[in-house]
Amino acid sequence: MNDSIGIVKTEQAHFDTELRLESGRRLGPLTIAYECYGKLNVDRSNAILVAHAWTGDAHAAGRHHEDDRRPGWWDNMIGPGKVFDTRRYFVISSNVIGSCKGSTGPTSLNPATGRAYRLNFPVVMVRDMVRAQKLLIDHLQIDKLLAVVGGSMGAMQALEWGIHFPDHVRAIVPIAGTGRTSPMSIALNALARQAIYNDPLWKKGNYRPEHPPADGFALARAVGHISFLSDTSMHLKFARRFSRMDGMFDFFGRFEVERYLDYNGSSFVDRFDTNSFLYLAKALDLYDVAWRFDSLEEALSQLVCPSLWFAFSSDWLYPPSQTEEVVEELQRQKKPVDYQLIESDYGHDSFLVEPEKFIPHLKRFLDQL
């Protein structure tokens, strides 16, 4: 019976400590927002960490109140009878540092000044996010995770867990990820950044929260959102339909795809912080699993646990070739690795839009652990 897990609450764990970041700077004290679903078993061996994508949060399943219009971002995956069966697994979802969704980030108070960090917040890398997650897992008194699973930026987190905490995770499942961000992905983020920087309300990060650089931020989100889709999915959803609300020969008339991007960008401004968006984009750009190793080969040699990788045929943000680069090296090193290329028309967002296509592989993998 595939039921929702019902009403859930986001918790916060506070750490009166400083985390040494990859940049050499220190960040602390720290707050990590998280949600948990299901129950730990007696030997605390059934915990699965699900890691969110770029602008995700800790709210992965259930609803915060009865009137919630939308459940958590992976509600179709987490709950009784679902692939992450909460009658069997204890599922943890945490918000990454650098975000604005409850964990320490640019909107948090800087203890040195008593004001929001804004651009005084240090640059964080995905590896720093994972080290902060490790503090949470220790706080929950879990010695070893059954698995770390995540899509997009979550896939990067899963890989970092397997490499840097090999004694504390039994398996990883990176979905629609990459071993290192490509120049094309960096270029797209550069356009998004410039859209924000060019908005006069950005004020070098010192905007008032009630007056964010809405126009620039909406455009930045639209640039990013295009990379999540595919040519085929745009044809399926919009084709070349012209907006019914505009005249075709009105100079400012829009196609449906234009109107959709405007709506998506504008609505996003109301639920995410601009500086946090920029910091997380920087973390994505900087991502390279071989950072501080001599090579990709050396980095992947640290991965000892089984891994299951998913790529999607129409994903052009992190195309299958980028996943296959990592998988082929793991195979060369004779690591326990499985790879599934999923045929889907929905681009990078396939892992959210069509989970039914990879759920059987994921369920089988978890059952074997």
C-alpha positions as a printed NumPy array, in Angstrom:
array([[  0.   ,   0.   ,   0.   ],
       [  1.709,   3.192,  -1.196],
       [  0.699,   5.771,   1.392],
       [  2.126,   9.131,   2.282],
       [  3.958,   9.312,   5.57 ],
       [  1.613,  12.115,   6.647],
       [  2.526,  15.224,   8.631],
       [  6.236,  15.783,   9.245],
       [  8.357,  18.455,  10.904],
       [ 11.703,  19.924,   9.949],
       [ 14.145,  19.681,  12.858],
       [ 17.371,  21.609,  13.454],
       [ 20.607,  20.342,  14.942],
       [ 22.98 ,  22.968,  16.352],
       [ 26.72 ,  22.439,  16.58 ],
       [ 28.882,  24.718,  18.683],
       [ 31.921,  23.912,  16.6  ],
       [ 33.823,  25.197,  13.619],
       [ 34.032,  23.277,  10.386],
       [ 37.308,  23.673,   8.52 ],
       [ 36.337,  24.25 ,   4.886],
       [ 38.228,  23.278,   1.754],
       [ 39.014,  26.973,   1.258],
       [ 40.922,  26.985,   4.538],
       [ 38.345,  29.177,   6.245],
       [ 36.347,  28.052,   9.247],
       [ 32.583,  28.13 ,   9.563],
       [ 30.778,  27.882,  12.861],
       [ 28.701,  27.536,  14.852],
       [ 26.601,  25.416,  12.506],
       [ 22.92 ,  24.636,  12.155],
       [ 21.725,  21.727,  10.028],
       [ 18.045,  21.429,   9.104],
       [ 16.8  ,  17.883,   8.62 ],
       [ 13.807,  15.576,   8.517],
       [ 13.573,  11.892,   9.405],
       [ 11.055,   9.289,   8.26 ],
       [ 10.565,   5.795,   9.652],
       [ 12.335,   4.291,  12.654],
       [ 15.859,   3.189,  13.418],
       [ 16.156,  -0.515,  14.02 ],
       [ 17.776,  -1.923,  17.144],
       [ 21.323,  -1.968,  15.785],
       [ 20.848,   1.365,  13.971],
       [ 21.826,  -0.185,  10.638],
       [ 18.839,   0.758,   8.442],
       [ 19.517,   4.485,   7.904],
       [ 19.486,   5.926,   4.373],
       [ 20.542,   9.507,   3.674],
       [ 18.839,  11.135,   0.679],
       [ 20.704,  14.176,  -0.631],
       [ 18.903,  16.997,  -2.417],
       [ 19.695,  18.832,  -5.637],
       [ 20.754,  22.47 ,  -6.126],
       [ 17.84 ,  24.405,  -4.63 ],
       [ 16.245,  21.551,  -2.704],
       [ 15.774,  21.313,   1.037],
       [ 15.321,  18.892,   3.909],
       [ 11.605,  18.426,   3.17 ],
       [ 11.773,  15.272,   1.078],
       [  8.48 ,  13.581,   1.996],
       [  5.125,  14.094,   3.669],
       [  3.483,  17.432,   4.359],
       [  4.122,  20.071,   6.971],
       [  0.413,  20.645,   7.584],
       [ -2.918,  19.351,   6.317],
       [ -3.363,  22.227,   3.85 ],
       [  0.02 ,  21.756,   2.169],
       [ -0.592,  21.788,  -1.573],
       [  2.64 ,  19.99 ,  -2.363],
       [  4.401,  17.219,  -0.452],
       [  8.171,  16.865,  -0.098],
       [ 10.298,  16.738,  -3.246],
       [ 10.702,  12.918,  -3.199],
       [  7.351,  11.997,  -1.663],
       [  6.732,   9.476,  -4.449],
       [  9.862,   7.621,  -3.312],
       [  9.668,   7.778,   0.505],
       [  6.939,   6.191,   2.604],
       [  5.218,   2.901,   3.456],
       [  5.482,   0.49 ,   0.536],
       [  7.591,   2.853,  -1.585],
       [ 11.16 ,   2.264,  -2.713],
       [ 12.442,   3.874,   0.496],
       [  9.963,   1.92 ,   2.584],
       [  9.648,   3.643,   5.954],
       [  8.433,   0.387,   7.498],
       [ 11.9  ,  -0.95 ,   6.711],
       [ 14.274,   2.017,   6.466],
       [ 15.042,   5.09 ,   8.542],
       [ 15.332,   7.858,   5.959],
       [ 17.175,  11.113,   6.649],
       [ 17.073,  14.233,   4.487],
       [ 19.222,  17.224,   5.411],
       [ 19.579,  20.7  ,   3.971],
       [ 23.099,  21.557,   2.773],
       [ 25.133,  24.368,   4.294],
       [ 25.135,  27.4  ,   2.011],
       [ 21.387,  27.122,   1.519],
       [ 18.588,  29.281,   2.903],
       [ 16.313,  26.449,   3.985],
       [ 17.28 ,  26.119,   7.63 ],
       [ 20.971,  25.204,   7.492],
       [ 23.743,  27.75 ,   7.969],
       [ 24.109,  29.914,   4.871],
       [ 24.395,  33.512,   3.634],
       [ 21.092,  34.486,   5.313],
       [ 22.284,  33.224,   8.715],
       [ 23.612,  35.566,  11.379],
       [ 27.367,  35.976,  11.364],
       [ 28.408,  35.632,  15.035],
       [ 31.265,  38.07 ,  14.442],
       [ 28.934,  40.899,  13.402],
       [ 25.441,  39.973,  14.583],
       [ 24.188,  40.581,  11.037],
       [ 23.483,  38.257,   8.118],
       [ 26.617,  36.884,   6.46 ],
       [ 25.554,  37.826,   2.923],
       [ 28.751,  37.832,   0.835],
       [ 30.9  ,  37.443,   3.939],
       [ 29.801,  33.83 ,   3.95 ],
       [ 32.729,  31.631,   2.865],
       [ 32.687,  29.731,  -0.406],
       [ 31.667,  26.142,   0.278],
       [ 32.282,  23.03 ,  -1.798],
       [ 30.199,  19.869,  -2.007],
       [ 32.826,  18.167,   0.159],
       [ 32.16 ,  20.746,   2.881],
       [ 28.441,  20.005,   2.662],
       [ 29.15 ,  16.326,   3.235],
       [ 31.396,  16.994,   6.212],
       [ 28.561,  18.994,   7.744],
       [ 26.184,  16.082,   7.063],
       [ 28.609,  13.796,   8.886],
       [ 28.186,  15.979,  11.984],
       [ 24.428,  15.385,  11.745],
       [ 24.793,  11.628,  11.304],
       [ 27.063,  11.499,  14.362],
       [ 24.504,  13.602,  16.257],
       [ 21.858,  10.988,  15.393],
       [ 24.227,   8.321,  16.768],
       [ 24.402,   6.423,  13.496],
       [ 27.784,   4.828,  12.945],
       [ 27.195,   3.542,   9.422],
       [ 24.641,   4.54 ,   6.794],
       [ 23.054,   1.777,   4.775],
       [ 23.191,   4.026,   1.707],
       [ 23.526,   7.603,   0.504],
       [ 21.267,   8.35 ,  -2.464],
       [ 20.897,  11.589,  -4.393],
       [ 20.184,  13.181,  -7.738],
       [ 22.107,  15.986,  -9.47 ],
       [ 24.031,  17.824,  -6.716],
       [ 22.814,  15.007,  -4.475],
       [ 24.718,  12.55 ,  -6.668],
       [ 27.895,  14.523,  -6.025],
       [ 27.232,  14.336,  -2.285],
       [ 26.724,  10.573,  -2.494],
       [ 30.05 ,  10.13 ,  -4.282],
       [ 31.856,  12.31 ,  -1.74 ],
       [ 30.401,  10.224,   1.093],
       [ 31.704,   7.023,  -0.483],
       [ 35.195,   8.422,  -1.   ],
       [ 35.749,  10.415,   2.192],
       [ 33.783,   8.336,   4.7  ],
       [ 34.266,   4.778,   3.422],
       [ 33.897,   3.314,   6.917],
       [ 30.556,   5.02 ,   7.451],
       [ 28.512,   4.112,   4.375],
       [ 27.671,   0.694,   2.947],
       [ 26.573,   1.832,  -0.529],
       [ 26.03 ,   4.911,  -2.677],
       [ 23.553,   5.664,  -5.461],
       [ 24.465,   8.73 ,  -7.571],
       [ 21.634,   9.68 ,  -9.948],
       [ 22.04 ,  12.084, -12.894],
       [ 25.357,  13.356, -11.613],
       [ 28.913,  13.929, -12.73 ],
       [ 32.442,  13.437, -11.483],
       [ 33.375,  16.993, -12.43 ],
       [ 31.372,  19.919, -13.689],
       [ 31.836,  20.598, -17.395],
       [ 32.735,  23.961, -18.975],
       [ 29.257,  24.104, -20.519],
       [ 27.576,  23.789, -17.124],
       [ 29.885,  26.447, -15.718],
       [ 29.053,  28.716, -18.671],
       [ 25.317,  28.39 , -18.014],
       [ 25.845,  29.294, -14.363],
       [ 27.969,  32.255, -15.469],
       [ 25.007,  33.602, -17.451],
       [ 22.766,  33.138, -14.425],
       [ 25.243,  35.009, -12.248],
       [ 25.49 ,  37.908, -14.671],
       [ 21.705,  38.206, -14.759],
       [ 21.751,  38.73 , -10.984],
       [ 24.819,  40.978, -10.897],
       [ 23.265,  43.26 , -13.526],
       [ 20.113,  43.797, -11.5  ],
       [ 20.577,  47.147,  -9.679],
       [ 18.7  ,  45.785,  -6.668],
       [ 21.37 ,  43.142,  -6.033],
       [ 23.671,  45.803,  -4.541],
       [ 26.634,  43.39 ,  -4.369],
       [ 24.653,  41.068,  -2.158],
       [ 23.457,  43.759,   0.242],
       [ 19.846,  43.805,  -0.932],
       [ 17.014,  43.979,   1.561],
       [ 15.304,  40.569,   1.883],
       [ 11.938,  42.151,   1.199],
       [ 13.339,  43.746,  -1.972],
       [ 15.496,  41.106,  -3.669],
       [ 16.882,  41.55 ,  -7.2  ],
       [ 13.752,  39.873,  -8.509],
       [ 14.172,  40.515, -12.238],
       [ 17.754,  39.314, -12.384],
       [ 17.074,  36.35 , -10.117],
       [ 14.05 ,  35.244, -12.144],
       [ 16.145,  35.348, -15.311],
       [ 18.934,  33.395, -13.606],
       [ 16.453,  30.725, -12.569],
       [ 15.077,  30.555, -16.113],
       [ 18.578,  29.947, -17.513],
       [ 19.075,  27.129, -15.032],
       [ 15.657,  25.659, -15.652],
       [ 16.267,  25.372, -19.391],
       [ 19.235,  23.115, -18.628],
       [ 16.978,  20.803, -16.605],
       [ 14.719,  20.163, -19.622],
       [ 15.352,  18.707, -23.09 ],
       [ 14.392,  19.545, -26.65 ],
       [ 11.955,  16.633, -26.698],
       [ 10.343,  17.509, -23.369],
       [  9.85 ,  21.105, -24.548],
       [  8.16 ,  19.837, -27.709],
       [  5.929,  17.578, -25.627],
       [  4.962,  20.283, -23.155],
       [  4.878,  23.445, -25.287],
       [  5.532,  22.68 , -28.964],
       [  5.423,  25.992, -30.874],
       [  2.145,  27.113, -29.337],
       [  1.718,  30.841, -29.022],
       [  0.268,  32.191, -25.805],
       [ -3.494,  32.603, -25.993],
       [ -3.145,  35.744, -23.913],
       [ -0.957,  37.487, -26.498],
       [ -1.349,  38.375, -30.138],
       [  0.979,  36.599, -32.539],
       [  1.966,  39.889, -34.164],
       [  2.222,  41.766, -30.908],
       [  5.95 ,  42.615, -30.684],
       [  5.961,  41.58 , -27.025],
       [  3.766,  38.53 , -27.601],
       [  5.15 ,  35.293, -26.187],
       [  5.213,  31.619, -26.965],
       [  3.943,  29.297, -24.247],
       [  7.504,  28.23 , -23.432],
       [  8.434,  31.873, -22.793],
       [  5.444,  32.391, -20.525],
       [  6.333,  29.212, -18.63 ],
       [  9.909,  30.372, -18.038],
       [  8.668,  33.75 , -16.826],
       [  6.274,  32.099, -14.386],
       [  8.817,  29.568, -13.153],
       [ 11.427,  32.255, -12.562],
       [  9.096,  34.72 , -10.88 ],
       [  7.592,  32.156,  -8.504],
       [ 11.067,  30.94 ,  -7.539],
       [ 12.087,  34.406,  -6.342],
       [  9.487,  34.174,  -3.574],
       [ 10.86 ,  30.947,  -2.112],
       [ 14.649,  31.111,  -2.365],
       [ 17.378,  33.56 ,  -1.433],
       [ 19.447,  35.088,  -4.22 ],
       [ 22.83 ,  34.932,  -2.466],
       [ 22.229,  31.325,  -1.455],
       [ 21.478,  30.507,  -5.087],
       [ 24.818,  32.047,  -6.072],
       [ 26.79 ,  30.197,  -3.394],
       [ 25.306,  26.841,  -4.349],
       [ 25.962,  27.562,  -8.035],
       [ 29.598,  28.222,  -7.132],
       [ 29.764,  24.905,  -5.271],
       [ 28.44 ,  23.138,  -8.376],
       [ 30.96 ,  24.889, -10.611],
       [ 33.847,  23.949,  -8.342],
       [ 32.885,  20.31 ,  -8.118],
       [ 35.61 ,  17.859,  -9.094],
       [ 35.828,  14.537,  -7.309],
       [ 39.608,  14.592,  -7.933],
       [ 40.042,  17.834,  -5.947],
       [ 43.105,  17.394,  -3.664],
       [ 43.907,  14.048,  -5.308],
       [ 46.547,  13.558,  -7.989],
       [ 44.009,  12.202, -10.468],
       [ 40.494,  10.899, -11.011],
       [ 41.932,   7.397, -10.72 ],
       [ 43.381,   8.089,  -7.28 ],
       [ 40.154,   9.677,  -6.04 ],
       [ 38.013,   6.751,  -7.167],
       [ 40.453,   4.253,  -5.69 ],
       [ 39.149,   5.401,  -2.285],
       [ 35.648,   4.144,  -3.083],
       [ 35.274,   0.633,  -1.702],
       [ 31.515,   0.241,  -1.203],
       [ 29.083,  -0.94 ,  -3.919],
       [ 27.697,   1.845,  -6.091],
       [ 24.715,   2.066,  -8.433],
       [ 24.785,   4.816, -11.047],
       [ 21.928,   6.197, -13.129],
       [ 22.166,   8.449, -16.18 ],
       [ 19.377,   9.609, -18.477],
       [ 19.548,   9.548, -22.25 ],
       [ 18.278,  13.102, -22.825],
       [ 20.192,  14.774, -19.979],
       [ 22.429,  17.427, -21.536],
       [ 23.386,  19.149, -18.279],
       [ 25.175,  16.05 , -16.947],
       [ 25.069,  13.757, -19.983],
       [ 25.559,   9.99 , -19.743],
       [ 29.151,  10.294, -20.992],
       [ 30.086,  12.095, -17.756],
       [ 28.655,   9.323, -15.603],
       [ 30.259,   6.709, -17.832],
       [ 33.682,   8.305, -17.367],
       [ 33.433,   7.566, -13.648],
       [ 31.805,   4.149, -14.049],
       [ 34.404,   2.959, -16.548],
       [ 37.233,   3.906, -14.205],
       [ 35.535,   2.076, -11.336],
       [ 35.116,  -0.957, -13.575],
       [ 38.784,  -0.767, -14.565],
       [ 39.66 ,  -0.813, -10.875],
       [ 37.321,  -3.808, -10.438],
       [ 35.126,  -2.002,  -7.947],
       [ 31.596,  -3.286,  -7.22 ],
       [ 29.723,  -0.97 ,  -9.574],
       [ 26.438,  -1.143, -11.49 ],
       [ 25.341,   1.319, -14.166],
       [ 21.913,   1.876, -15.687],
       [ 21.3  ,   4.188, -18.641],
       [ 17.621,   5.124, -18.519],
       [ 15.803,   6.118, -21.696],
       [ 13.793,   9.238, -20.962],
       [ 12.673,  12.348, -22.841],
       [ 12.672,  14.639, -19.809],
       [ 16.3  ,  15.723, -19.681],
       [ 18.07 ,  16.282, -16.388],
       [ 14.742,  16.385, -14.55 ],
       [ 14.04 ,  12.772, -15.561],
       [ 15.021,  11.53 , -12.107],
       [ 12.166,  13.584, -10.639],
       [  9.649,  13.206, -13.485],
       [  9.938,   9.488, -14.297],
       [ 11.257,   7.684, -11.207],
       [  9.242,   4.597, -12.158],
       [ 11.831,   3.925, -14.867],
       [ 14.677,   3.411, -12.414],
       [ 12.862,   2.371,  -9.217],
       [ 13.049,  -1.402,  -9.996],
       [ 16.853,  -1.201, -10.333],
       [ 17.135,   0.855,  -7.15 ],
       [ 14.863,  -1.464,  -5.169],
       [ 16.816,  -4.519,  -6.284],
       [ 20.093,  -2.852,  -5.29 ],
       [ 18.814,  -1.928,  -1.823],
       [ 17.419,  -5.418,  -1.291],
       [ 20.887,  -6.857,  -1.877],
       [ 22.565,  -4.753,   0.792]])
